[in-house]
Tab-separated table of C-alpha atoms and ligand atoms in Angstrom:
chain	number	residue	atom	x	y	z
A	480	MET	CA	-42.824	7.696	17.829
A	481	ALA	CA	-39.222	6.731	18.425
A	482	SER	CA	-36.674	8.128	15.967
A	483	LEU	CA	-35.613	6.126	12.971
A	484	LEU	CA	-32.281	7.067	11.392
A	485	ARG	CA	-32.557	7.166	7.595
A	486	ILE	CA	-29.344	6.115	5.895
A	487	ALA	CA	-28.735	6.444	2.135
A	488	LEU	CA	-26.432	3.876	0.530
A	489	GLN	CA	-25.395	3.323	-3.078
A	490	LYS	CA	-27.757	0.777	-4.574
A	491	SER	CA	-25.180	-1.011	-6.645
A	492	GLY	CA	-21.675	0.056	-7.518
A	493	ARG	CA	-18.208	0.445	-6.110
A	494	LEU	CA	-19.370	1.647	-2.695
A	495	SER	CA	-22.187	-0.840	-2.133
A	496	GLU	CA	-20.548	-4.069	-0.998
A	497	ASP	CA	-18.210	-2.402	1.497
A	498	SER	CA	-21.055	-0.239	2.821
A	499	TYR	CA	-23.284	-3.273	3.397
A	500	GLN	CA	-20.352	-5.129	4.947
A	501	LEU	CA	-19.638	-2.253	7.336
A	502	PHE	CA	-23.173	-2.339	8.758
A	503	LYS	CA	-23.013	-6.103	9.002
A	504	GLU	CA	-19.803	-5.829	11.045
A	505	CYS	CA	-21.531	-3.221	13.220
A	506	GLY	CA	-24.162	-5.860	13.958
A	507	ILE	CA	-26.894	-3.935	12.100
A	508	ARG	CA	-29.057	-6.255	10.001
A	509	PHE	CA	-31.166	-5.300	7.006
A	510	ASP	CA	-32.174	-6.841	3.676
A	511	TYR	CA	-30.813	-5.509	0.406
A	512	GLY	CA	-30.625	-6.551	-3.211
A	513	THR	CA	-33.361	-7.911	-5.489
A	514	GLY	CA	-34.429	-4.428	-6.581
A	515	LYS	CA	-35.335	-3.227	-3.093
A	516	LEU	CA	-35.445	0.564	-2.744
A	517	LYS	CA	-35.570	0.663	1.048
A	518	SER	CA	-35.315	-1.617	4.010
A	519	VAL	CA	-35.809	-1.238	7.771
A	520	SER	CA	-33.218	-2.830	10.040
A	521	SER	CA	-34.510	-5.640	12.210
A	522	ASN	CA	-32.241	-4.787	15.157
A	523	PHE	CA	-31.287	-1.076	14.996
A	524	PRO	CA	-33.572	1.957	14.644
A	525	ALA	CA	-32.528	2.644	11.071
A	526	GLU	CA	-34.091	2.604	7.638
A	527	PHE	CA	-31.837	2.193	4.606
A	528	LEU	CA	-32.484	3.831	1.227
A	529	PHE	CA	-30.767	2.441	-1.875
A	530	LEU	CA	-29.907	5.186	-4.396
A	531	ARG	CA	-27.547	6.340	-7.151
A	532	ASP	CA	-24.453	7.707	-5.443
A	533	ASP	CA	-24.700	11.116	-7.155
A	534	ASP	CA	-28.104	11.721	-5.562
A	535	ILE	CA	-27.029	10.941	-1.999
A	536	PRO	CA	-25.542	14.345	-0.968
A	537	GLY	CA	-28.691	16.105	-2.197
A	538	TYR	CA	-31.011	13.767	-0.304
A	539	VAL	CA	-28.933	14.237	2.845
A	540	GLU	CA	-29.024	18.022	2.446
A	541	ASP	CA	-32.803	17.986	1.915
A	542	GLY	CA	-33.360	15.764	4.944
A	543	VAL	CA	-34.804	12.840	2.963
A	544	ALA	CA	-31.922	10.930	4.568
A	545	ASP	CA	-30.087	11.775	7.801
A	546	LEU	CA	-26.882	10.000	6.840
A	547	GLY	CA	-25.295	8.742	3.667
A	548	ILE	CA	-22.187	7.005	2.391
A	549	VAL	CA	-20.521	8.521	-0.692
A	550	GLY	CA	-17.068	9.012	-2.156
A	551	GLU	CA	-15.437	12.280	-1.080
A	552	ASN	CA	-15.131	13.051	-4.792
A	553	VAL	CA	-18.910	13.071	-5.143
A	554	ALA	CA	-19.462	14.950	-1.862
A	555	VAL	CA	-17.080	17.729	-2.919
A	556	GLU	CA	-18.202	17.804	-6.562
A	557	THR	CA	-21.874	18.248	-5.696
A	558	GLY	CA	-20.932	21.008	-3.238
A	559	ARG	CA	-23.902	20.297	-0.967
A	560	PRO	CA	-23.653	21.687	2.569
A	561	VAL	CA	-23.495	18.357	4.367
A	562	GLN	CA	-21.064	17.468	7.121
A	563	THR	CA	-18.420	14.780	6.915
A	564	VAL	CA	-18.902	12.663	10.027
A	565	HIS	CA	-16.232	10.040	9.485
A	566	LYS	CA	-13.828	8.647	6.899
A	567	LEU	CA	-14.496	4.993	6.167
A	568	GLY	CA	-11.257	3.836	4.542
A	569	PHE	CA	-12.728	1.955	1.579
A	570	SER	CA	-13.360	2.791	-2.120
A	571	LYS	CA	-10.046	4.600	-2.225
A	572	CYS	CA	-9.322	6.187	-5.578
A	573	ARG	CA	-7.908	9.343	-7.086
A	574	LEU	CA	-9.113	11.888	-9.595
A	575	SER	CA	-6.416	12.377	-12.202
A	576	ILE	CA	-5.713	14.120	-15.454
A	577	ALA	CA	-4.657	11.808	-18.285
A	578	ILE	CA	-3.509	12.457	-21.838
A	579	PRO	CA	-2.784	10.193	-24.849
A	580	ARG	CA	0.330	8.123	-24.222
A	581	GLY	CA	2.218	9.489	-27.243
A	582	VAL	CA	1.833	13.132	-26.207
A	583	ASP	CA	4.648	14.808	-24.239
A	584	TRP	CA	3.897	16.325	-20.868
A	585	ALA	CA	5.895	19.166	-19.339
A	586	GLY	CA	3.386	20.191	-16.681
A	587	ILE	CA	-0.111	21.425	-15.988
A	588	GLN	CA	0.475	24.546	-18.139
A	589	ASP	CA	0.324	22.208	-21.153
A	590	LEU	CA	-3.451	22.193	-20.689
A	591	GLN	CA	-3.730	25.931	-21.403
A	592	GLY	CA	-6.432	26.391	-24.067
A	593	LYS	CA	-7.105	22.648	-24.346
A	594	ASN	CA	-10.368	20.678	-24.143
A	595	ILE	CA	-10.689	18.382	-21.138
A	596	ALA	CA	-13.498	15.836	-20.740
A	597	THR	CA	-14.642	15.000	-17.207
A	598	SER	CA	-17.582	14.076	-14.991
A	599	TYR	CA	-16.091	16.353	-12.314
A	600	PRO	CA	-16.307	19.894	-13.749
A	601	ASN	CA	-16.298	21.597	-10.344
A	602	LEU	CA	-13.313	19.759	-8.890
A	603	LEU	CA	-11.383	20.183	-12.131
A	604	GLY	CA	-12.407	23.837	-12.524
A	605	THR	CA	-11.239	24.668	-8.996
A	606	TYR	CA	-7.951	22.883	-9.551
A	607	LEU	CA	-7.232	24.573	-12.884
A	608	ALA	CA	-8.151	27.981	-11.481
A	609	GLY	CA	-5.691	27.372	-8.632
A	610	GLU	CA	-2.981	26.590	-11.180
A	611	GLY	CA	-3.860	29.604	-13.321
A	612	VAL	CA	-4.739	27.422	-16.316
A	613	GLN	CA	-7.598	28.337	-18.652
A	614	ALA	CA	-9.049	25.305	-20.409
A	615	GLU	CA	-12.366	24.247	-21.878
A	616	ILE	CA	-14.116	21.746	-19.606
A	617	HIS	CA	-16.519	19.319	-21.309
A	618	GLU	CA	-18.815	17.649	-18.838
A	619	ILE	CA	-19.753	14.110	-19.816
A	620	SER	CA	-21.419	11.655	-17.517
A	621	GLY	CA	-19.650	8.401	-18.356
A	622	SER	CA	-16.968	6.672	-20.477
A	623	VAL	CA	-14.789	9.745	-20.171
A	624	GLU	CA	-11.673	7.791	-21.153
A	625	ILE	CA	-12.734	7.413	-24.791
A	626	ALA	CA	-13.023	11.202	-25.328
A	627	PRO	CA	-9.493	11.703	-26.743
A	628	SER	CA	-9.748	8.812	-29.208
A	629	ILE	CA	-13.005	10.132	-30.679
A	630	GLY	CA	-11.647	13.677	-30.949
A	631	LEU	CA	-13.833	15.165	-28.228
A	632	ALA	CA	-10.998	16.308	-25.982
A	633	GLU	CA	-7.205	16.418	-25.719
A	634	ALA	CA	-7.210	15.296	-22.091
A	635	VAL	CA	-9.501	13.697	-19.549
A	636	CYS	CA	-9.945	14.061	-15.821
A	637	ASP	CA	-11.326	10.871	-14.337
A	638	ILE	CA	-11.329	8.463	-11.405
A	639	VAL	CA	-8.346	6.099	-11.331
A	640	SER	CA	-7.557	3.248	-8.996
A	641	SER	CA	-5.216	0.796	-10.709
A	642	GLY	CA	-4.824	2.755	-13.936
A	643	SER	CA	-5.718	-0.234	-16.137
A	644	THR	CA	-8.718	1.518	-17.753
A	645	LEU	CA	-6.496	4.432	-18.775
A	646	LEU	CA	-3.884	2.054	-20.128
A	647	SER	CA	-6.354	0.087	-22.235
A	648	ASN	CA	-7.577	3.364	-23.737
A	649	GLY	CA	-4.072	4.512	-24.693
A	650	LEU	CA	-3.872	7.172	-21.980
A	651	LYS	CA	-1.265	8.026	-19.337
A	652	GLU	CA	-1.896	9.620	-15.966
A	653	VAL	CA	-0.030	12.913	-15.642
A	654	GLU	CA	-1.460	14.728	-12.613
A	655	THR	CA	-3.504	13.705	-9.560
A	656	ILE	CA	-5.865	16.463	-8.509
A	657	PHE	CA	-7.866	14.822	-5.685
A	658	ARG	CA	-7.658	11.746	-3.446
A	659	SER	CA	-10.864	10.141	-2.290
A	660	GLU	CA	-12.283	7.463	-0.023
A	661	ALA	CA	-15.772	6.620	1.165
A	662	ILE	CA	-17.125	8.959	3.854
A	663	LEU	CA	-20.145	9.052	6.117
A	664	ILE	CA	-22.017	12.315	5.604
A	665	ALA	CA	-24.800	13.773	7.736
A	666	ARG	CA	-27.441	16.439	7.537
A	667	PRO	CA	-26.290	19.397	9.628
A	668	ALA	CA	-28.288	20.100	12.819
A	669	LEU	CA	-29.877	16.706	13.452
A	670	ASP	CA	-32.277	16.667	16.396
A	671	ALA	CA	-31.025	15.256	19.694
A	672	ASP	CA	-32.672	11.836	19.281
A	673	LYS	CA	-31.128	11.294	15.856
A	674	GLN	CA	-27.762	12.652	16.952
A	675	ALA	CA	-27.769	10.088	19.772
A	676	LEU	CA	-28.346	7.331	17.189
A	677	VAL	CA	-25.547	8.710	14.986
A	678	ASP	CA	-23.219	8.653	17.999
A	679	LYS	CA	-24.212	5.066	18.726
A	680	LEU	CA	-23.532	4.061	15.127
A	681	LEU	CA	-20.228	5.917	15.051
A	682	PHE	CA	-19.079	4.173	18.223
A	683	ARG	CA	-19.671	0.826	16.490
A	684	ILE	CA	-17.960	1.918	13.275
A	685	LYS	CA	-14.868	3.050	15.197
A	686	SER	CA	-14.741	-0.250	17.098
A	687	VAL	CA	-14.886	-2.188	13.831
A	688	GLN	CA	-12.175	-0.017	12.252
A	689	ALA	CA	-9.896	-0.284	15.299
A	690	ALA	CA	-10.248	-4.068	15.255
A	691	LYS	CA	-9.273	-4.189	11.571
A	692	ASN	CA	-6.089	-2.218	12.212
A	693	ASN	CA	-4.995	-4.267	15.204
A	694	LYS	CA	-4.017	-7.861	15.892
A	695	TYR	CA	-3.997	-9.996	19.009
A	696	ILE	CA	-0.478	-11.311	19.534
A	697	VAL	CA	0.393	-14.376	21.607
A	698	LEU	CA	3.967	-15.571	22.038
A	699	ASN	CA	6.236	-17.537	24.324
A	700	ALA	CA	9.200	-15.754	25.864
A	701	PRO	CA	12.123	-16.773	28.066
A	702	ASN	CA	11.680	-14.998	31.423
A	703	ASP	CA	15.024	-13.214	31.199
A	704	ALA	CA	13.899	-11.519	27.951
A	705	LEU	CA	10.447	-10.480	29.208
A	706	ASP	CA	11.291	-6.818	29.851
A	707	GLN	CA	12.780	-6.411	26.409
A	708	ILE	CA	9.884	-8.177	24.658
A	709	THR	CA	7.048	-6.512	26.562
A	710	ALA	CA	8.578	-3.120	25.744
A	711	LEU	CA	8.049	-3.995	22.059
A	712	LEU	CA	4.401	-5.010	22.725
A	713	PRO	CA	2.747	-2.091	24.506
A	714	GLY	CA	-0.829	-3.410	24.189
A	715	MET	CA	-4.007	-1.538	25.097
A	716	LYS	CA	-2.798	-1.009	28.686
A	717	SER	CA	0.139	-3.358	29.110
A	718	PRO	CA	0.743	-6.937	27.950
A	719	THR	CA	-0.597	-9.922	29.890
A	720	VAL	CA	2.205	-12.198	31.108
A	721	THR	CA	1.432	-15.667	32.502
A	722	PRO	CA	3.883	-18.457	33.371
A	723	LEU	CA	4.139	-21.471	31.051
A	724	ALA	CA	4.263	-25.021	32.442
A	725	THR	CA	7.872	-25.112	31.225
A	726	GLU	CA	10.176	-23.628	33.857
A	727	GLY	CA	11.722	-20.257	32.912
A	728	TRP	CA	9.189	-19.390	30.171
A	729	SER	CA	6.107	-17.177	30.003
A	730	SER	CA	3.249	-16.616	27.614
A	731	VAL	CA	2.815	-12.979	26.554
A	732	HIS	CA	-0.496	-11.646	25.146
A	733	SER	CA	-0.917	-8.220	23.660
A	734	VAL	CA	-2.761	-6.129	21.089
A	735	LEU	CA	-0.706	-4.362	18.487
A	736	ASN	CA	-1.290	-2.187	15.482
A	737	GLU	CA	-0.528	-4.396	12.488
A	738	ASN	CA	2.058	-2.020	11.017
A	739	GLU	CA	3.806	-1.759	14.375
A	740	PHE	CA	3.833	-5.547	14.573
A	741	TRP	CA	5.650	-5.881	11.251
A	742	GLU	CA	8.107	-3.173	12.229
A	743	ASN	CA	8.936	-4.854	15.552
A	744	ILE	CA	8.802	-8.513	14.577
A	745	GLU	CA	12.556	-8.935	13.965
A	746	ALA	CA	13.414	-7.343	17.299
A	747	ILE	CA	10.814	-9.515	19.059
A	748	ARG	CA	12.278	-12.690	17.557
A	749	ALA	CA	15.863	-11.602	18.135
A	750	ALA	CA	14.996	-11.144	21.820
A	751	GLY	CA	14.090	-14.862	21.972
A	752	ALA	CA	10.313	-14.979	21.419
A	753	GLU	CA	8.947	-18.249	20.024
A	754	GLY	CA	5.615	-19.662	18.862
A	755	ILE	CA	4.316	-16.252	17.798
A	756	LEU	CA	0.596	-16.213	16.904
A	757	VAL	CA	-1.122	-13.265	15.221
A	758	ILE	CA	-4.892	-13.443	15.620
A	759	PRO	CA	-7.578	-11.202	14.047
A	760	ILE	CA	-9.770	-9.187	16.395
A	761	GLU	CA	-13.474	-8.862	15.693
A	762	LYS	CA	-14.356	-5.744	17.721
A	763	MET	CA	-12.232	-3.437	19.777
A	764	ILE	CA	-13.881	-1.221	22.405
A	765	TYR	CA	-11.830	1.584	23.925
B	1344	ATP	P1	-24.188	5.060	-9.615
B	1344	ATP	O1	-24.848	4.114	-10.545
B	1344	ATP	O2	-24.603	4.831	-8.179
B	1344	ATP	O3	-24.286	6.500	-10.015
B	1344	ATP	P2	-21.389	5.285	-10.426
B	1344	ATP	O4	-21.185	4.497	-11.664
B	1344	ATP	O5	-21.539	6.763	-10.508
B	1344	ATP	O6	-22.628	4.665	-9.637
B	1344	ATP	P3	-19.233	3.839	-9.139
B	1344	ATP	O7	-18.387	3.549	-10.318
B	1344	ATP	O8	-19.991	2.727	-8.512
B	1344	ATP	O9	-20.209	5.073	-9.406
B	1344	ATP	O10	-18.293	4.535	-8.052
B	1344	ATP	C1	-18.808	5.020	-6.829
B	1344	ATP	C2	-17.675	5.696	-6.078
B	1344	ATP	O11	-16.671	4.712	-5.773
B	1344	ATP	C3	-16.932	6.775	-6.848
B	1344	ATP	O12	-17.553	8.034	-6.729
B	1344	ATP	C4	-15.592	6.767	-6.185
B	1344	ATP	O13	-15.609	7.485	-4.962
B	1344	ATP	C5	-15.383	5.302	-5.878
B	1344	ATP	N1	-14.651	4.618	-6.965
B	1344	ATP	C6	-14.826	4.762	-8.284
B	1344	ATP	N2	-14.003	3.976	-8.993
B	1344	ATP	C7	-13.279	3.310	-8.095
B	1344	ATP	C8	-12.279	2.317	-8.190
B	1344	ATP	N3	-11.843	1.889	-9.353
B	1344	ATP	N4	-11.776	1.823	-7.053
B	1344	ATP	C9	-12.217	2.239	-5.869
B	1344	ATP	N5	-13.163	3.179	-5.707
B	1344	ATP	C10	-13.693	3.707	-6.800
B	1345	MG	MG1	-22.929	7.891	-9.953
């Protein structure tokens, strides 16, 4: 029987939508939602399993799934021997220590002998050990941010993105101990057939990511400024230059990293470029 790649995704939570979207953009179709626990793709040899995120590294280690998408925070916390295949760039967040807003903070040594509530005892323990701080770590599985107000702990260590949850619980962020984003993890030592499928998937993921970071640029340039303008638009090989119907002008097409575009835009305009269009790219194959 031909190989079927088994891929574990978070059923519903902060990783789910972007994970589903990523496969959609890779042209891999499958059904999800309405309480489904698994689903076979209709156009790629893959079966998707929908799970709690905490369970995904374990299932990947045990070989129940070949691949999974989790936050790096969860991958490191669970300590399972899985390999990180690729960073995915979404679900970015940080793991931070926070204390009540009215309490002074001089540095991490302030936590010496204190109680800290967290769902990440391993990450926090490693960090504190590295700083030479001895503290009591209380592992709780959710609603960590209320621990100080109910007298359970003097500090918390929790996931932060905007900081609004901390703020509404009267806490302030004092130290970031870990930065995380979604990653694709794999079972080590996949057989050759499955590895070939992983490579195929990874090729698509990289094409989708490259397209997101780049824009297709079209502009009109006076011919005497072409050298100057094309130097600012390197493109995948070099820009395409075609004459316009108007004498003395050309149309220039190129692909540019979006950040580079914003950095060069003033120089491009100052050189005489007009009618500049910035167009999204759907896929980008190197
Ligand atoms: P599950 O029910 O699957 O166990 P959960 O409640 O443990 O879900 P979520 O809150 O959905 O987990 O978060 C999943 C992952 O998304 C986290 O481990 C983290 O990597 C990332 N994450 C958490 N909070 C945020 C946030 N506010 N912004 C962006 N990413 C986040
Ligand atoms: Mg979870």
